[in-house]
mmCIF file of C-alpha atoms and ligand atoms in Angstrom:
data_model
loop_
_atom_site.group_PDB
_atom_site.id
_atom_site.type_symbol
_atom_site.label_atom_id
_atom_site.label_comp_id
_atom_site.label_asym_id
_atom_site.label_seq_id
_atom_site.Cartn_x
_atom_site.Cartn_y
_atom_site.Cartn_z
ATOM 1 C CA MET A 1 10.454 50.202 -56.950
ATOM 2 C CA ALA A 2 7.376 50.393 -59.094
ATOM 3 C CA PRO A 3 7.791 47.874 -61.977
ATOM 4 C CA ASN A 4 4.068 47.556 -62.586
ATOM 5 C CA LEU A 5 3.648 51.316 -62.822
ATOM 6 C CA PHE A 6 6.643 51.696 -65.118
ATOM 7 C CA SER A 7 5.006 49.162 -67.524
ATOM 8 C CA ILE A 8 1.863 51.274 -67.895
ATOM 9 C CA SER A 9 3.757 54.579 -68.189
ATOM 10 C CA LYS A 10 3.301 56.341 -71.472
ATOM 11 C CA ARG A 11 6.674 58.130 -71.091
ATOM 12 C CA LYS A 12 9.374 55.797 -70.076
ATOM 13 C CA ASN A 13 12.552 57.791 -71.041
ATOM 14 C CA ARG A 14 12.130 60.987 -69.200
ATOM 15 C CA SER A 15 15.041 62.160 -66.997
ATOM 16 C CA LEU A 16 14.399 62.186 -63.250
ATOM 17 C CA ARG A 17 14.313 66.001 -63.251
ATOM 18 C CA GLU A 18 11.590 66.104 -65.994
ATOM 19 C CA ALA A 19 9.505 63.498 -64.297
ATOM 20 C CA ILE A 20 9.178 65.175 -60.948
ATOM 21 C CA THR A 21 8.840 68.700 -62.245
ATOM 22 C CA ASP A 22 5.179 69.522 -61.581
ATOM 23 C CA ASN A 23 4.819 65.777 -60.937
ATOM 24 C CA ALA A 24 4.777 64.981 -64.731
ATOM 25 C CA TRP A 25 5.418 61.187 -63.735
ATOM 26 C CA VAL A 26 1.917 60.970 -62.487
ATOM 27 C CA THR A 27 0.224 62.277 -65.611
ATOM 28 C CA ASP A 28 2.571 59.893 -67.690
ATOM 29 C CA ILE A 29 0.776 56.905 -66.103
ATOM 30 C CA ASP A 30 -2.161 55.400 -67.967
ATOM 31 C CA LEU A 31 -4.612 55.230 -65.008
ATOM 32 C CA GLN A 32 -7.305 54.013 -67.355
ATOM 33 C CA HIS A 33 -5.127 50.912 -68.382
ATOM 34 C CA GLN A 34 -7.106 47.777 -68.248
ATOM 35 C CA SER A 35 -4.552 46.047 -65.973
ATOM 36 C CA PHE A 36 -4.518 48.807 -63.242
ATOM 37 C CA SER A 37 -4.958 47.066 -59.972
ATOM 38 C CA VAL A 38 -4.391 47.364 -56.211
ATOM 39 C CA THR A 39 -0.750 46.610 -56.794
ATOM 40 C CA HIS A 40 -0.433 49.593 -59.102
ATOM 41 C CA PHE A 41 -2.185 51.655 -56.406
ATOM 42 C CA ILE A 42 0.224 50.642 -53.712
ATOM 43 C CA GLU A 43 3.211 51.342 -56.088
ATOM 44 C CA LEU A 44 1.774 54.630 -56.809
ATOM 45 C CA GLN A 45 1.663 55.594 -53.165
ATOM 46 C CA LYS A 46 5.269 54.445 -52.589
ATOM 47 C CA LEU A 47 6.531 56.363 -55.489
ATOM 48 C CA TRP A 48 4.611 59.526 -54.455
ATOM 49 C CA ASN A 49 6.138 59.465 -51.013
ATOM 50 C CA ALA A 50 9.589 58.838 -52.495
ATOM 51 C CA ALA A 51 9.268 61.626 -55.190
ATOM 52 C CA SER A 52 8.027 64.177 -52.598
ATOM 53 C CA ARG A 53 11.228 63.696 -50.544
ATOM 54 C CA LEU A 54 13.484 64.371 -53.483
ATOM 55 C CA GLN A 55 15.183 67.665 -53.718
ATOM 56 C CA LEU A 56 16.770 68.156 -56.881
ATOM 57 C CA ARG A 57 19.602 70.571 -57.766
ATOM 58 C CA LEU A 58 18.139 72.242 -60.683
ATOM 59 C CA GLY A 59 20.301 72.260 -63.763
ATOM 60 C CA VAL A 60 22.327 69.294 -62.748
ATOM 61 C CA PRO A 61 21.903 66.622 -65.333
ATOM 62 C CA ASP A 62 21.146 62.931 -64.397
ATOM 63 C CA THR A 63 24.058 60.763 -64.254
ATOM 64 C CA ILE A 64 24.587 57.019 -63.855
ATOM 65 C CA ARG A 65 26.650 55.820 -60.917
ATOM 66 C CA TRP A 66 28.029 52.432 -60.025
ATOM 67 C CA LYS A 67 26.785 51.562 -56.536
ATOM 68 C CA LEU A 68 29.388 48.930 -55.855
ATOM 69 C CA THR A 69 32.530 51.181 -55.377
ATOM 70 C CA ALA A 70 33.164 53.934 -52.870
ATOM 71 C CA ASP A 71 34.057 56.407 -55.683
ATOM 72 C CA SER A 72 31.007 55.395 -57.802
ATOM 73 C CA HIS A 73 33.199 54.314 -60.704
ATOM 74 C CA TYR A 74 32.885 50.958 -62.349
ATOM 75 C CA ASN A 75 35.650 48.424 -62.071
ATOM 76 C CA THR A 76 35.831 44.919 -62.944
ATOM 77 C CA ASN A 77 36.898 43.737 -59.442
ATOM 78 C CA SER A 78 33.649 44.965 -57.932
ATOM 79 C CA ALA A 79 31.616 43.472 -60.618
ATOM 80 C CA TYR A 80 33.231 40.111 -60.164
ATOM 81 C CA ARG A 81 32.785 40.189 -56.493
ATOM 82 C CA ALA A 82 29.113 41.028 -57.106
ATOM 83 C CA GLN A 83 28.718 37.571 -58.638
ATOM 84 C CA PHE A 84 29.139 36.089 -55.098
ATOM 85 C CA PHE A 85 26.562 38.155 -53.337
ATOM 86 C CA GLY A 86 24.456 35.963 -51.175
ATOM 87 C CA SER A 87 26.695 32.964 -51.505
ATOM 88 C CA THR A 88 27.783 30.975 -48.362
ATOM 89 C CA ASN A 89 31.237 29.581 -47.581
ATOM 90 C CA THR A 90 31.794 25.935 -47.070
ATOM 91 C CA ASN A 91 34.810 23.709 -46.641
ATOM 92 C CA PHE A 92 33.526 21.372 -49.279
ATOM 93 C CA GLU A 93 36.406 22.554 -51.570
ATOM 94 C CA THR A 94 38.984 21.579 -49.043
ATOM 95 C CA ILE A 95 37.528 18.294 -47.707
ATOM 96 C CA ILE A 96 35.710 17.026 -50.962
ATOM 97 C CA TRP A 97 36.609 18.475 -54.183
ATOM 98 C CA LYS A 98 40.342 18.895 -53.740
ATOM 99 C CA PRO A 99 41.200 15.435 -52.513
ATOM 100 C CA TRP A 100 41.923 12.649 -54.971
ATOM 101 C CA ALA A 101 38.773 10.545 -55.695
ATOM 102 C CA PRO A 102 36.872 9.435 -58.746
ATOM 103 C CA PRO A 103 34.243 12.058 -59.667
ATOM 104 C CA LYS A 104 31.265 9.726 -58.690
ATOM 105 C CA CYS A 105 32.654 9.355 -55.123
ATOM 106 C CA LYS A 106 33.192 13.141 -54.717
ATOM 107 C CA PHE A 107 29.702 13.783 -55.923
ATOM 108 C CA PHE A 108 28.281 11.166 -53.417
ATOM 109 C CA SER A 109 30.312 12.767 -50.625
ATOM 110 C CA TRP A 110 28.891 16.278 -51.478
ATOM 111 C CA LEU A 111 25.381 14.846 -51.184
ATOM 112 C CA ALA A 112 26.062 12.795 -48.102
ATOM 113 C CA ILE A 113 27.784 15.627 -46.203
ATOM 114 C CA GLN A 114 24.612 17.848 -46.782
ATOM 115 C CA ASP A 115 22.433 14.995 -45.614
ATOM 116 C CA ARG A 116 21.028 14.458 -49.043
ATOM 117 C CA ILE A 117 21.443 10.811 -49.740
ATOM 118 C CA TRP A 118 18.387 8.652 -49.553
ATOM 119 C CA THR A 119 18.853 7.035 -46.051
ATOM 120 C CA ALA A 120 15.690 5.601 -44.219
ATOM 121 C CA ASP A 121 15.064 8.894 -42.098
ATOM 122 C CA ARG A 122 14.804 10.943 -45.316
ATOM 123 C CA LEU A 123 12.671 8.358 -47.057
ATOM 124 C CA GLN A 124 10.333 8.348 -44.041
ATOM 125 C CA ARG A 125 10.108 12.147 -43.971
ATOM 126 C CA ARG A 126 8.893 11.936 -47.601
ATOM 127 C CA GLY A 127 6.454 9.245 -46.731
ATOM 128 C CA TRP A 128 8.050 6.596 -48.850
ATOM 129 C CA ALA A 129 7.877 2.824 -47.712
ATOM 130 C CA SER A 130 11.327 1.622 -46.554
ATOM 131 C CA ASN A 131 12.734 -0.426 -43.670
ATOM 132 C CA PRO A 132 13.506 2.313 -41.159
ATOM 133 C CA ASN A 133 16.359 0.370 -39.545
ATOM 134 C CA CYS A 134 20.061 0.593 -40.328
ATOM 135 C CA ALA A 135 20.783 -2.093 -42.844
ATOM 136 C CA LEU A 136 24.273 -2.571 -41.433
ATOM 137 C CA CYS A 137 23.582 -3.228 -37.874
ATOM 138 C CA GLU A 138 19.576 -3.482 -37.607
ATOM 139 C CA ALA A 139 19.751 -1.981 -34.346
ATOM 140 C CA THR A 140 18.638 1.608 -34.748
ATOM 141 C CA GLN A 141 17.129 4.017 -37.290
ATOM 142 C CA GLU A 142 19.268 4.645 -40.345
ATOM 143 C CA THR A 143 20.577 8.244 -40.738
ATOM 144 C CA GLY A 144 23.687 9.428 -42.427
ATOM 145 C CA LEU A 145 25.297 10.413 -39.309
ATOM 146 C CA HIS A 146 24.508 6.865 -37.569
ATOM 147 C CA MET A 147 25.594 4.939 -40.709
ATOM 148 C CA PHE A 148 28.901 6.477 -41.262
ATOM 149 C CA THR A 149 30.184 7.340 -37.584
ATOM 150 C CA ALA A 150 27.937 5.655 -35.012
ATOM 151 C CA CYS A 151 27.015 2.337 -36.545
ATOM 152 C CA ASN A 152 28.844 -0.671 -34.800
ATOM 153 C CA TYR A 153 29.596 -2.118 -38.146
ATOM 154 C CA THR A 154 31.087 0.958 -39.478
ATOM 155 C CA ARG A 155 33.053 1.731 -36.265
ATOM 156 C CA ASN A 156 34.554 -1.740 -36.415
ATOM 157 C CA VAL A 157 35.549 -1.018 -40.076
ATOM 158 C CA TRP A 158 37.207 2.418 -39.108
ATOM 159 C CA ALA A 159 39.008 0.560 -36.108
ATOM 160 C CA GLN A 160 40.509 -2.189 -38.287
ATOM 161 C CA LEU A 161 41.570 0.449 -40.909
ATOM 162 C CA SER A 162 43.159 2.383 -37.986
ATOM 163 C CA ALA A 163 45.124 -0.630 -37.056
ATOM 164 C CA TRP A 164 46.139 -1.179 -40.821
ATOM 165 C CA THR A 165 47.247 2.523 -41.212
ATOM 166 C CA ARG A 166 48.513 2.713 -37.760
ATOM 167 C CA CYS A 167 46.773 6.063 -37.736
ATOM 168 C CA PRO A 168 45.043 6.687 -34.368
ATOM 169 C CA ALA A 169 42.966 9.622 -35.675
ATOM 170 C CA ILE A 170 40.658 7.314 -37.553
ATOM 171 C CA ASP A 171 40.089 4.871 -34.626
ATOM 172 C CA PRO A 172 36.481 5.758 -33.443
ATOM 173 C CA GLU A 173 37.658 5.556 -29.845
ATOM 174 C CA CYS A 174 39.346 8.903 -30.445
ATOM 175 C CA TRP A 175 36.272 10.642 -31.905
ATOM 176 C CA THR A 176 33.928 12.810 -29.869
ATOM 177 C CA PRO A 177 30.235 12.636 -30.684
ATOM 178 C CA HIS A 178 28.714 15.021 -33.202
ATOM 179 C CA ASP A 179 25.351 16.208 -34.088
ATOM 180 C CA ALA A 180 25.855 16.461 -37.750
ATOM 181 C CA LEU A 181 27.785 14.416 -40.388
ATOM 182 C CA HIS A 182 29.245 17.723 -41.649
ATOM 183 C CA ASP A 183 30.873 18.363 -38.028
ATOM 184 C CA TRP A 184 32.295 14.858 -37.756
ATOM 185 C CA TRP A 185 33.608 15.101 -41.267
ATOM 186 C CA THR A 186 35.252 18.521 -40.736
ATOM 187 C CA ALA A 187 36.760 17.411 -37.528
ATOM 188 C CA LEU A 188 38.278 14.063 -38.943
ATOM 189 C CA ALA A 189 39.543 15.838 -42.152
ATOM 190 C CA GLY A 190 41.410 18.319 -39.936
ATOM 191 C CA ALA A 191 42.977 15.651 -37.591
ATOM 192 C CA GLN A 192 46.729 16.021 -37.088
ATOM 193 C CA VAL A 193 48.220 13.398 -39.461
ATOM 194 C CA ALA A 194 51.156 13.010 -41.743
ATOM 195 C CA ASN A 195 49.238 13.750 -44.865
ATOM 196 C CA LYS A 196 45.803 15.382 -44.515
ATOM 197 C CA LYS A 197 44.957 15.376 -48.257
ATOM 198 C CA GLY A 198 45.620 11.559 -48.160
ATOM 199 C CA LEU A 199 43.325 11.230 -45.107
ATOM 200 C CA ARG A 200 40.685 13.244 -46.785
ATOM 201 C CA SER A 201 40.676 10.709 -49.800
ATOM 202 C CA LEU A 202 40.454 7.786 -47.513
ATOM 203 C CA ILE A 203 37.497 9.292 -45.752
ATOM 204 C CA ILE A 204 35.624 9.597 -49.179
ATOM 205 C CA LEU A 205 36.685 5.989 -49.900
ATOM 206 C CA VAL A 206 35.486 4.543 -46.768
ATOM 207 C CA LEU A 207 32.091 6.393 -46.737
ATOM 208 C CA TRP A 208 31.662 5.410 -50.441
ATOM 209 C CA GLU A 209 32.363 1.594 -49.663
ATOM 210 C CA VAL A 210 30.043 1.699 -46.657
ATOM 211 C CA TRP A 211 27.277 3.227 -48.715
ATOM 212 C CA LYS A 212 27.784 0.620 -51.529
ATOM 213 C CA GLU A 213 27.605 -2.163 -48.812
ATOM 214 C CA ARG A 214 24.416 -0.696 -47.368
ATOM 215 C CA ASN A 215 22.862 -0.545 -50.910
ATOM 216 C CA ALA A 216 23.883 -4.112 -51.549
ATOM 217 C CA ARG A 217 21.989 -5.176 -48.461
ATOM 218 C CA VAL A 218 18.914 -3.182 -49.181
ATOM 219 C CA PHE A 219 18.714 -3.932 -52.926
ATOM 220 C CA GLN A 220 20.483 -7.214 -53.660
ATOM 221 C CA HIS A 221 20.117 -8.815 -50.161
ATOM 222 C CA GLN A 222 23.945 -9.565 -50.110
ATOM 223 C CA GLU A 223 26.041 -8.711 -47.187
ATOM 224 C CA GLN A 224 29.732 -8.697 -46.611
ATOM 225 C CA SER A 225 31.545 -9.247 -43.088
ATOM 226 C CA ILE A 226 33.607 -6.557 -41.654
ATOM 227 C CA PRO A 227 36.984 -8.104 -42.582
ATOM 228 C CA ARG A 228 35.889 -8.596 -46.125
ATOM 229 C CA LEU A 229 34.626 -5.011 -46.394
ATOM 230 C CA VAL A 230 38.065 -3.877 -44.822
ATOM 231 C CA ALA A 231 39.832 -6.036 -47.424
ATOM 232 C CA ARG A 232 37.885 -4.434 -50.216
ATOM 233 C CA ILE A 233 38.683 -0.823 -48.958
ATOM 234 C CA ARG A 234 42.372 -1.749 -48.847
ATOM 235 C CA ASP A 235 42.154 -3.134 -52.494
ATOM 236 C CA GLU A 236 40.456 -0.250 -53.604
ATOM 237 C CA ALA A 237 42.935 2.244 -51.816
ATOM 238 C CA THR A 238 45.565 0.362 -53.896
ATOM 239 C CA THR A 239 43.775 0.970 -57.083
ATOM 240 C CA TRP A 240 43.245 4.696 -56.259
ATOM 241 C CA VAL A 241 46.866 4.983 -55.575
ATOM 242 C CA ALA A 242 47.774 3.245 -58.941
ATOM 243 C CA ALA A 243 45.335 5.661 -60.682
ATOM 244 C CA GLY A 244 47.149 8.794 -59.202
ATOM 245 C CA ALA A 245 46.010 9.256 -55.620
ATOM 246 C CA MET A 246 49.446 10.458 -54.586
ATOM 247 C CA HIS A 247 48.573 11.906 -51.254
ATOM 248 C CA LEU A 248 46.682 8.806 -50.282
ATOM 249 C CA GLU A 249 49.817 6.751 -51.084
ATOM 250 C CA ARG A 250 51.961 9.073 -48.925
ATOM 251 C CA PHE A 251 49.408 8.893 -46.040
ATOM 252 C CA LEU A 252 49.427 5.153 -46.130
ATOM 253 C CA ASP A 253 53.201 4.934 -46.295
ATOM 254 C CA ALA A 254 53.794 7.582 -43.548
ATOM 255 C CA ALA A 255 51.369 5.672 -41.345
ATOM 256 C CA ARG A 256 52.944 2.255 -41.945
ATOM 257 C CA ARG A 257 56.325 3.559 -41.286
ATOM 258 C CA SER A 258 55.692 5.286 -37.869
HETATM 259 ZN ZN1 ZN B 1 23.833 0.736 -37.794
#
């Protein structure tokens, strides 16, 4: 409540009862201290008001109480929960960190889903020179949401993958429009399919390959046709399966059998 006053108090280890008896805490403060300022004065006023409201039961010694449990006794459970005060819940664990994917692709996904990859709209907001148009279709401004879900190029990729896997959920014709990439991702990752974990790996793979294609166009002036990118994604999926993407394998198998 009054850290500045505390620092210039000459008696820092008084009990609360001692301090408020005859307002001893006021005489403890070095009012002549060279750092004394308006901040100290405001704290003095706050502390004065608080101290004058206190009614102490005389003869009862000060005790230390734990504020995070109902019975004021410390337990490790409440201390552990205190570590998470102020944190927010996300579904990143389920849709990004748990599915099988190489760490660099997960990290990219974690940035992308929060709209933190350097797409043209973000570069522009920072005042950095760049081509504002989508590198994949040249038709509209590049944003993460556009590039991964609305761009004609990417939608074609998704449609061909839908035909390959025989999974209608990844066909853009089945999607409803979303205002944020996170919403689109959450909806698709929750689609009713034979193996959701496998689908979640595939989403990460497709977005990663689309982002790489975009970067190849921007930085190396090289572009691949839609069928070539689809073939690349299929190859890469096979590599992921060989490297241990068990659910992705089941997703692809189940889709091909149905
Ligand atoms: Zn586009």
